[in-house]
CSV table of C-alpha atoms in Angstrom, one decimal:
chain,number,residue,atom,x,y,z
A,17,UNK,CA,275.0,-68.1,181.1
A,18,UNK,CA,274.9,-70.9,178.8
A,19,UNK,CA,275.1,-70.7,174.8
A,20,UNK,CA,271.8,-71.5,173.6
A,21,UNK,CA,272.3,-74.5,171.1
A,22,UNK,CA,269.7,-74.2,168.2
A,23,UNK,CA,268.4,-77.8,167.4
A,24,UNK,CA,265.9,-76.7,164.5
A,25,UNK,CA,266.2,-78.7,161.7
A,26,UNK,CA,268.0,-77.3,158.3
A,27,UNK,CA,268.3,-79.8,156.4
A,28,UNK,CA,265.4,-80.7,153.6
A,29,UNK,CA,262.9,-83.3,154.5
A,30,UNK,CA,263.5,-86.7,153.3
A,31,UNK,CA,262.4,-88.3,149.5
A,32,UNK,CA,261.5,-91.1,149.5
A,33,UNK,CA,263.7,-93.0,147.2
A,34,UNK,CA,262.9,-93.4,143.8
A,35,UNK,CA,260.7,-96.2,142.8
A,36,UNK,CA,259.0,-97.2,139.8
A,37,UNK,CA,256.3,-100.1,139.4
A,38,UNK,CA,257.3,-103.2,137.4
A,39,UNK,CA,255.0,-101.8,134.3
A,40,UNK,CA,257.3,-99.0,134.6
A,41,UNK,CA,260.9,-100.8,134.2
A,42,UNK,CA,259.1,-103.5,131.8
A,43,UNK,CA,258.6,-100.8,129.3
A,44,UNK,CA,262.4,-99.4,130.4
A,45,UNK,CA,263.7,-102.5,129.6
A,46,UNK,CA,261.9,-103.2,126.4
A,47,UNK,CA,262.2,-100.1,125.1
A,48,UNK,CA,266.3,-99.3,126.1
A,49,UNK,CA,267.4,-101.2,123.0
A,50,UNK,CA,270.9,-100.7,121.0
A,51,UNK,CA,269.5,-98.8,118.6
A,52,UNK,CA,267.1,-96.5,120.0
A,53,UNK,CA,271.0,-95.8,122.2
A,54,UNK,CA,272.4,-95.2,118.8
A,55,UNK,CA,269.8,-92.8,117.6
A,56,UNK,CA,270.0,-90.8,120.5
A,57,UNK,CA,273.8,-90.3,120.1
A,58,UNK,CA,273.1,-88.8,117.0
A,59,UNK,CA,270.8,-86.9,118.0
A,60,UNK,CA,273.3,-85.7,120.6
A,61,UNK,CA,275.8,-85.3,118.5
A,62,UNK,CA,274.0,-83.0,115.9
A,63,UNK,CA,272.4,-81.0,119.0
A,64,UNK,CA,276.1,-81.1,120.5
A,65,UNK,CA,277.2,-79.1,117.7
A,66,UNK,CA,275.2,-76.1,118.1
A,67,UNK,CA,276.5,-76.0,121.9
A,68,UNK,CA,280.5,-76.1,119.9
A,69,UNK,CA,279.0,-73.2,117.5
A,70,UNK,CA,278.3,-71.2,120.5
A,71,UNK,CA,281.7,-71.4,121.6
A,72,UNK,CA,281.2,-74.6,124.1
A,73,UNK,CA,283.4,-76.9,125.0
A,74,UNK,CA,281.9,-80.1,122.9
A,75,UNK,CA,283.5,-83.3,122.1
A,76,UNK,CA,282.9,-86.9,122.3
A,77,UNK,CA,283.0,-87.6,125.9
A,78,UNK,CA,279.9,-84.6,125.9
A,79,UNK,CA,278.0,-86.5,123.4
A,80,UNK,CA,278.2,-89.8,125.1
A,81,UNK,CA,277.4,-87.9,128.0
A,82,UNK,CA,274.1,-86.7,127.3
A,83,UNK,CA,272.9,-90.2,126.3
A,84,UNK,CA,274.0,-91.5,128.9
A,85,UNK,CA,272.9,-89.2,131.8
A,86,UNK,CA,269.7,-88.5,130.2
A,87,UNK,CA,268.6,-92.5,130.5
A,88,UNK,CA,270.7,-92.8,134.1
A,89,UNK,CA,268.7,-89.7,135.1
A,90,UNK,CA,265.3,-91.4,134.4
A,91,UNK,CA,266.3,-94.3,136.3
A,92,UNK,CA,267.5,-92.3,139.7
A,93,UNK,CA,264.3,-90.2,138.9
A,94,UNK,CA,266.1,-86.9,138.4
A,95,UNK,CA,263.7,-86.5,135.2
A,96,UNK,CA,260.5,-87.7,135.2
A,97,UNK,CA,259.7,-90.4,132.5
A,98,UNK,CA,255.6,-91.1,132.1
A,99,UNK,CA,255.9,-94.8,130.5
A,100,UNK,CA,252.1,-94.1,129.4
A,101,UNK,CA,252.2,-90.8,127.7
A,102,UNK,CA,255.2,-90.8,125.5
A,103,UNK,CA,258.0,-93.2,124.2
A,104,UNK,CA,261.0,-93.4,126.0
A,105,UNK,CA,262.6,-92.3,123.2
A,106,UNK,CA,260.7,-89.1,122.9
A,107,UNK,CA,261.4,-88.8,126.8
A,108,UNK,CA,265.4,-88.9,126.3
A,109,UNK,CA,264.9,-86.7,123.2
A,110,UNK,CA,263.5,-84.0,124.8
A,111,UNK,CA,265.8,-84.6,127.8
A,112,UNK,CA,269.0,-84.2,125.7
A,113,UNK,CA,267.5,-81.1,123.4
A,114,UNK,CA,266.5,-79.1,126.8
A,115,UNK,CA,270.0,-79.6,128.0
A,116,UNK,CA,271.6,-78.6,124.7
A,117,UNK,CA,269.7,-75.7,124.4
A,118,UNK,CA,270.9,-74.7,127.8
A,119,UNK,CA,274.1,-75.6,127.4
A,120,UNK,CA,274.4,-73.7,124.3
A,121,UNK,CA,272.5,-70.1,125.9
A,122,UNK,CA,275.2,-70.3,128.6
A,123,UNK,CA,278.4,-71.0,126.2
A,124,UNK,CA,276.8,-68.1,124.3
A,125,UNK,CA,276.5,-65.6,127.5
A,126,UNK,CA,279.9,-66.7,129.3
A,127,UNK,CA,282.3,-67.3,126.4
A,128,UNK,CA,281.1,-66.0,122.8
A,129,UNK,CA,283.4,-63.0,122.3
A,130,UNK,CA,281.2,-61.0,119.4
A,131,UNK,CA,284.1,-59.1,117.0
A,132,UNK,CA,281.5,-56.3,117.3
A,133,UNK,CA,280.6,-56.0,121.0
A,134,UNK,CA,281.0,-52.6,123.0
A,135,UNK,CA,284.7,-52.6,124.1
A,136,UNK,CA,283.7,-50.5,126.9
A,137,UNK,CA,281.9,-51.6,130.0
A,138,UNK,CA,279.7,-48.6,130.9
A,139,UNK,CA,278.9,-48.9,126.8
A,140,UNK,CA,278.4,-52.8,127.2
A,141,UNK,CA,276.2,-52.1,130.5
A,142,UNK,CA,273.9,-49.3,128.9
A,143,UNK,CA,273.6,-51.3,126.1
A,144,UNK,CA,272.5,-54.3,127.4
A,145,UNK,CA,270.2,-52.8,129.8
A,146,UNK,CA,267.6,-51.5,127.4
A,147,UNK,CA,267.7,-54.4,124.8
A,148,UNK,CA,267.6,-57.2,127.9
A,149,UNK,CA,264.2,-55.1,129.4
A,150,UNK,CA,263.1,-55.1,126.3
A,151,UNK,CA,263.6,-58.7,125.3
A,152,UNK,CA,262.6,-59.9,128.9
A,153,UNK,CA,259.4,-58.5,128.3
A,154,UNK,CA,258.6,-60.2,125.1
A,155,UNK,CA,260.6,-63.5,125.2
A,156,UNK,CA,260.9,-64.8,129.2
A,157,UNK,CA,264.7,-65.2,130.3
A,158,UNK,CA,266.1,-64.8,126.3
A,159,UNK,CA,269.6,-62.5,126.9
A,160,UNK,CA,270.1,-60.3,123.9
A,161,UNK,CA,273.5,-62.1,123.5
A,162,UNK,CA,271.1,-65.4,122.5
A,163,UNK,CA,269.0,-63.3,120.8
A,164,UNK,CA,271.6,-62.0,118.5
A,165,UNK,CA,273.3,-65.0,117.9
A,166,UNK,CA,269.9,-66.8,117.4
A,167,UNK,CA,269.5,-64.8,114.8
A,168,UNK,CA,272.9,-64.5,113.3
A,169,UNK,CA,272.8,-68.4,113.0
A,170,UNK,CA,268.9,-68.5,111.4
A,171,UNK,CA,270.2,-65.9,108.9
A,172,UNK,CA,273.5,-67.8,107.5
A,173,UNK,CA,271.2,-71.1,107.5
A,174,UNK,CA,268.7,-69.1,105.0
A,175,UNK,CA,272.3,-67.9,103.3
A,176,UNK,CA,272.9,-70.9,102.3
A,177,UNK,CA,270.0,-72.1,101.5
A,178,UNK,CA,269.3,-69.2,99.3
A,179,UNK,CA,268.2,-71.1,96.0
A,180,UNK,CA,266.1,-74.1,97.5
A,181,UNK,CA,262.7,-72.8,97.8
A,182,UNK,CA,261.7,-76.1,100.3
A,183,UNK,CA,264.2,-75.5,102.5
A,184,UNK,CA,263.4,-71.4,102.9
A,185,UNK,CA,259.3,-72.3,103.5
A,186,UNK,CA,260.5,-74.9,105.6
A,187,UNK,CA,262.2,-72.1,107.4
A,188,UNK,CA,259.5,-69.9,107.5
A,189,UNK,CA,257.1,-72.4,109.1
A,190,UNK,CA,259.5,-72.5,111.8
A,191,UNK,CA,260.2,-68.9,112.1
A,192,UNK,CA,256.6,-68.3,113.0
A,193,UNK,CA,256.3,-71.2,115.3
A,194,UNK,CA,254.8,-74.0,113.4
A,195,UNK,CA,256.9,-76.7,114.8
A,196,UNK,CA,254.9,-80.0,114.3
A,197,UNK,CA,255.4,-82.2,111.1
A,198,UNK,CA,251.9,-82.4,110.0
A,199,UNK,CA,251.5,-78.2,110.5
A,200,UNK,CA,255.0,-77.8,108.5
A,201,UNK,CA,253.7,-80.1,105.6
A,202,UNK,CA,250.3,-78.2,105.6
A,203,UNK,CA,251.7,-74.9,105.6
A,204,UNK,CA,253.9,-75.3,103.3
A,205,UNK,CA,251.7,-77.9,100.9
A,206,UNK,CA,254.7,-80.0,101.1
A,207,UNK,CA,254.4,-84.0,100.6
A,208,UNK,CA,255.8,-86.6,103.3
A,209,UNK,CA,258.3,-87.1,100.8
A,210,UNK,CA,259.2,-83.4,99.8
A,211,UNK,CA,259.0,-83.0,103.5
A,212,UNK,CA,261.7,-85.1,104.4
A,213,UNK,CA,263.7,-84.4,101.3
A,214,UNK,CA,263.7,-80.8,103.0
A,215,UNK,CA,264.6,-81.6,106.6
A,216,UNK,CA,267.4,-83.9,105.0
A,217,UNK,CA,268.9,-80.5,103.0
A,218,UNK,CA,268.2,-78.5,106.1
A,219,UNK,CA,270.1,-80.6,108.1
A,220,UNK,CA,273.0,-81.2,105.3
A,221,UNK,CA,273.2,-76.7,105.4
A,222,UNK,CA,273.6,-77.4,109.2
A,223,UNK,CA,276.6,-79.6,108.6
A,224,UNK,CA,278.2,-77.5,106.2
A,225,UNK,CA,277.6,-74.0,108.2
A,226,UNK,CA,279.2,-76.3,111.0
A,227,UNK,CA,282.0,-77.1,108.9
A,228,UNK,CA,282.5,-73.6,108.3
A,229,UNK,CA,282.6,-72.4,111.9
A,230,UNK,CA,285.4,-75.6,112.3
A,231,UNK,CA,287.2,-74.2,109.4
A,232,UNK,CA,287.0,-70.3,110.4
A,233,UNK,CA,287.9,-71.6,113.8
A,234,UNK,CA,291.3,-73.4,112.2
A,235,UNK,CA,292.0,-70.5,110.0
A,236,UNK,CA,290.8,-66.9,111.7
A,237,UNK,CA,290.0,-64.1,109.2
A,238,UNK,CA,293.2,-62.0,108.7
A,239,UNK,CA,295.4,-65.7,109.6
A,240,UNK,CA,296.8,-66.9,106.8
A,241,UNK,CA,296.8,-70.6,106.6
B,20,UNK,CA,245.8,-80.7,117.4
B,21,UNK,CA,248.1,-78.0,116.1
B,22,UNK,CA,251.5,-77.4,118.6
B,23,UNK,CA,252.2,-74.0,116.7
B,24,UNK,CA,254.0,-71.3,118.9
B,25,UNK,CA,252.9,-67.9,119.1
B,26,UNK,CA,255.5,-64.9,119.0
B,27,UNK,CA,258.3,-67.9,118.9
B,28,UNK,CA,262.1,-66.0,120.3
B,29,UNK,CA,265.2,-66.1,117.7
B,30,UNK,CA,266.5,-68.4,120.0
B,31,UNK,CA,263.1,-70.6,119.7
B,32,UNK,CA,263.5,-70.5,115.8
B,33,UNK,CA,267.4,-71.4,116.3
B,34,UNK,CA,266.8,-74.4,118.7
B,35,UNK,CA,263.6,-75.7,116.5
B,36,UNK,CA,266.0,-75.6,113.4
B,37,UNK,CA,268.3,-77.8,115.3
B,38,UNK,CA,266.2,-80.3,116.4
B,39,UNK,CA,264.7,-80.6,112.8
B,40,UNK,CA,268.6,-81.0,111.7
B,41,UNK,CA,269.3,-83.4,114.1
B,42,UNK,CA,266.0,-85.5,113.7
B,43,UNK,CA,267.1,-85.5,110.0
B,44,UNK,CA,270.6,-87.1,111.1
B,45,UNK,CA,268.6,-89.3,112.7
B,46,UNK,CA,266.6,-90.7,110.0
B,47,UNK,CA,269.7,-91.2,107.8
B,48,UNK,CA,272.5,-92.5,110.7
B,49,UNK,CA,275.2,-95.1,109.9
B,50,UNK,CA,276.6,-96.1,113.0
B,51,UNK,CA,280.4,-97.3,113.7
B,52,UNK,CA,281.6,-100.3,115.1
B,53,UNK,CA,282.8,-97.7,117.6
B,54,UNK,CA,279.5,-96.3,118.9
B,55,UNK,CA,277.9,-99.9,118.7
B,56,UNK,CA,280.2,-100.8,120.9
B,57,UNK,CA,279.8,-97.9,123.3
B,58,UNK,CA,275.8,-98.4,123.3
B,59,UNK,CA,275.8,-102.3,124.3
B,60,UNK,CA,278.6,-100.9,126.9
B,61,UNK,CA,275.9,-98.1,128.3
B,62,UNK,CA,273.2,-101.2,127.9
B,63,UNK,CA,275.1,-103.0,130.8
B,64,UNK,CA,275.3,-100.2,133.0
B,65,UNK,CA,271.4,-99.1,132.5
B,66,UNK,CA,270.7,-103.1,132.8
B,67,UNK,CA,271.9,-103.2,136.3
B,68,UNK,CA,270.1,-100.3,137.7
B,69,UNK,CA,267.0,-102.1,136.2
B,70,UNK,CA,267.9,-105.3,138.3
B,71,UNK,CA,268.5,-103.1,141.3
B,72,UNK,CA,265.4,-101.4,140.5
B,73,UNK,CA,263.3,-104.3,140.2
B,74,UNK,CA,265.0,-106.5,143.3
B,75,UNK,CA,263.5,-103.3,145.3
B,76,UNK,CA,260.1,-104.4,144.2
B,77,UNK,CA,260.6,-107.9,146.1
B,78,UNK,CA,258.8,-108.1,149.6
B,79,UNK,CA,261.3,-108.0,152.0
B,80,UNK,CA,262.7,-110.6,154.2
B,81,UNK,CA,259.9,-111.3,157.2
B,82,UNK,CA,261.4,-110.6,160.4
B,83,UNK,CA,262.1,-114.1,162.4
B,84,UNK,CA,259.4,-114.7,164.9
B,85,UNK,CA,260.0,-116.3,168.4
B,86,UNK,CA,259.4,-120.1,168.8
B,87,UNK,CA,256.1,-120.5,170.9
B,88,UNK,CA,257.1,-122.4,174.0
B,89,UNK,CA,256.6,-126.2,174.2
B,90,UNK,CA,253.7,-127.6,175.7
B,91,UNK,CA,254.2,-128.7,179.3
B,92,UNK,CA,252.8,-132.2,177.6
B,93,UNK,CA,255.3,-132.2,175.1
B,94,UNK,CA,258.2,-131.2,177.0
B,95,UNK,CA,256.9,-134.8,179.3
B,96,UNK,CA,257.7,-137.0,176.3
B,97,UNK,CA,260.3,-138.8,175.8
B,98,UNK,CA,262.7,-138.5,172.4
B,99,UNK,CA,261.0,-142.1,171.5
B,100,UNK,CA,257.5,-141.1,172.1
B,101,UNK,CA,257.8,-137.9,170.6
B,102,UNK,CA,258.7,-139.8,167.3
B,103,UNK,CA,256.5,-142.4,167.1
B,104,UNK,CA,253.6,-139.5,167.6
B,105,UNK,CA,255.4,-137.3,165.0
B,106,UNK,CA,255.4,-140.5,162.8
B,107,UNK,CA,251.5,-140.9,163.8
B,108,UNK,CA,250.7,-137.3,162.9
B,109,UNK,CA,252.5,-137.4,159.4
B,110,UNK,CA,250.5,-140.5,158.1
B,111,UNK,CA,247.4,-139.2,159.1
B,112,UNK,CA,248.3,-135.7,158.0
B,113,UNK,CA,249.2,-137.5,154.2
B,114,UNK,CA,245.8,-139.3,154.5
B,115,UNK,CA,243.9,-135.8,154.3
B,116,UNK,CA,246.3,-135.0,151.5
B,117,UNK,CA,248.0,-132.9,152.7
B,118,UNK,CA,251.3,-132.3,151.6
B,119,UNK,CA,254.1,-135.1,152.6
B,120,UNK,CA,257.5,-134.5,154.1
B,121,UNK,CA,260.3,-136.0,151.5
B,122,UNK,CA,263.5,-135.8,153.8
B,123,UNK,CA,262.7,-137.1,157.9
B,124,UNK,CA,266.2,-137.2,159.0
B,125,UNK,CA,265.2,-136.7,163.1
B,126,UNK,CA,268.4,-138.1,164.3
B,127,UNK,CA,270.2,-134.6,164.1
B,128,UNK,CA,267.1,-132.8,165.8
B,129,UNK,CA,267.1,-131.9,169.5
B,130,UNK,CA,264.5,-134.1,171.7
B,131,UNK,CA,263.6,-130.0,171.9
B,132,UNK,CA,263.3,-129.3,168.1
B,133,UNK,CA,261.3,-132.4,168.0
B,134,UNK,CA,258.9,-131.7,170.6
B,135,UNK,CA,258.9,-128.3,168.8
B,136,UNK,CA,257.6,-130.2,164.7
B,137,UNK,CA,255.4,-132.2,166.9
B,138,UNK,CA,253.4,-129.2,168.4
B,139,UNK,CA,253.5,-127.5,164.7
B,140,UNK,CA,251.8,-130.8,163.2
B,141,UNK,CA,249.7,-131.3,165.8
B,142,UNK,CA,246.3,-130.4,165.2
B,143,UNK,CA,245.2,-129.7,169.0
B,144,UNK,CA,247.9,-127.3,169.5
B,145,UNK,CA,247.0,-124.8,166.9
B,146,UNK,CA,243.5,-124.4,168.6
């Protein structure tokens, strides 16, 4: 008896390859400039930081990385840029803040080593297993571990922000999911000017509670210097 | 139109508070010579992809057709007659305004290639 050969195919149909009109790359080209490049890297670089505060590996190779792939990606079509609903800016933005963001949930699941997490397994297991139900239920694919450190980080951010009363309702506004400029300002009656005053201190506390993760990082608690 | 969240995750509130931090770094960036220099070097690289990208929107090459055989009444004439009624054809073909031929070179052309331009100029042979 012959051995039957099987000749089904496994592999996944072809894609066409990716091709945008000439209105597409027009707006591409016109809107790729140096700095629009340059603000994205900052961007990146501030978003990057959040990934090194989870306990990623971040440094500047990561940050020029983002950039980088985020615009290369649009033009092999791995993302999907519509040159008629949003900036390209916007597009790369949101590109480079989704990766972040999932960058930084799996540094905190796979290497953040809480001082205070359940030294045994079983413990760990049990532990997780109720809080995780219950946090898949109300927030999606959130892991308790992002959870906790969500909120650890929220909490030393309104720390240190403790006397400037902008900054807390600026907070606030975004701890109840008011996300957009105009909805911040009108919830919290804030001017464009005291708006951005705001964001500006918000983003200096970032810095600084980023310097003090560098600096507790150099100098562990119980190390002396 | 409001964009507010409902029952936003601690993990929603942490990455909202970064992207309002980062925006704000935005707003107030100095860049280095450094990074300047790394941008106009990423520029390049995107720039070609946009020339691939946009040599992919040219038609491509038409595939090269078959000559149409001479006509037994043309392959009859001889290299002299052939361009005397080439000759014949252009003038009258200039007359109608049509457009003219600037370089008429025959004497490195085949009494075949000849016989060939005659049948493309002449008008009874495209009917």
């Amino acid at each position: 008896m012959t051995e039957r050969v099987d000749t089904t195919e496994t592999t996944a149909p072809e894609v066409a390859p990716f091709q945008p009109s000439e209105e597409w790359i027009d707006a591409f080209t016109k809107q790729c400039t140096e700095a629009m490049r340059l603000d994205l890297r900052e961007y990146a670089k501030r978003r990057a930081r959040g990934v090194g505060r989870a306990g990623g590996h971040v440094d500047d190779g990561y940050v020029d990385d983002l950039v980088a792939d985020a615009l290369a990606d649009t033009l092999f079509g791995v993302v999907a840029w519509d040159h008629a609903a949003k900036p390209l800016y916007q597009h790369a933005e949101d590109t480079i803040r989704y990766r972040t963001r999932h960058d930084r949930k799996r540094a905190v699941r796979y290497q953040h080593k809480r001082i205070d997490a359940p030294s045994c397994a079983a413990e760990k297991q049990a532990t997780y297993g109720l809080v995780e139900a219950s946090m898949r239920q109300d927030h999606g694919d959130e892991t308790a571990e992002t959870a906790i450190f969500a909120r650890e980080v929220v909490a030393q951010v309104r720390e240190l922000a403790a006397d400037d009363a902008d900054v807390l309702k600026y907070l606030d506004a975004l701890a109840v999911g008011t996300y957009a400029r105009a909805d911040i300002m009108e919830t919290t009656n804030m001017s464009p000017r005291a708006f951005r005053n705001a964001r500006d201190r918000l983003g200096r506390l970032i810095e600084q509670l980023d310097q003090e993760v560098v600096a507790t990082a150099r100098h562990p608690r119980g190390v002396r210097a | 139109m409001s964009t507010k969240k409902m029952n936003p995750s601690p993990d929603d509130i942490l990455d909202e508070v970064s992207h309002h931090a980062a925006q704000a770094a935005v707003a107030r960036r100095k860049s280095t010579s450094h990074e300047r220099a790394w941008s106009r070097s990423l520029g390049v690289k995107l720039d070609a992809r946009l020339a691939e990208l946009r040599r992919n929107l040219t038609p491509a090459d038409p595939a090269p057709e078959a000559a149409k055989p001479i006509r037994p009444s043309t392959l009859a004439m001889a290299r002299d007659a052939v361009l005397a009624g080439i000759a014949k054809l252009i003038s009258s073909l200039e007359g109608e305004g049509e457009p003219g031929f600037a370089y008429r070179n025959h004497k490195r052309l085949s009494d075949d290639d000849l016989r060939r331009l005659y049948d493309l100029l002449d008008p009874t042979a495209r009917e």
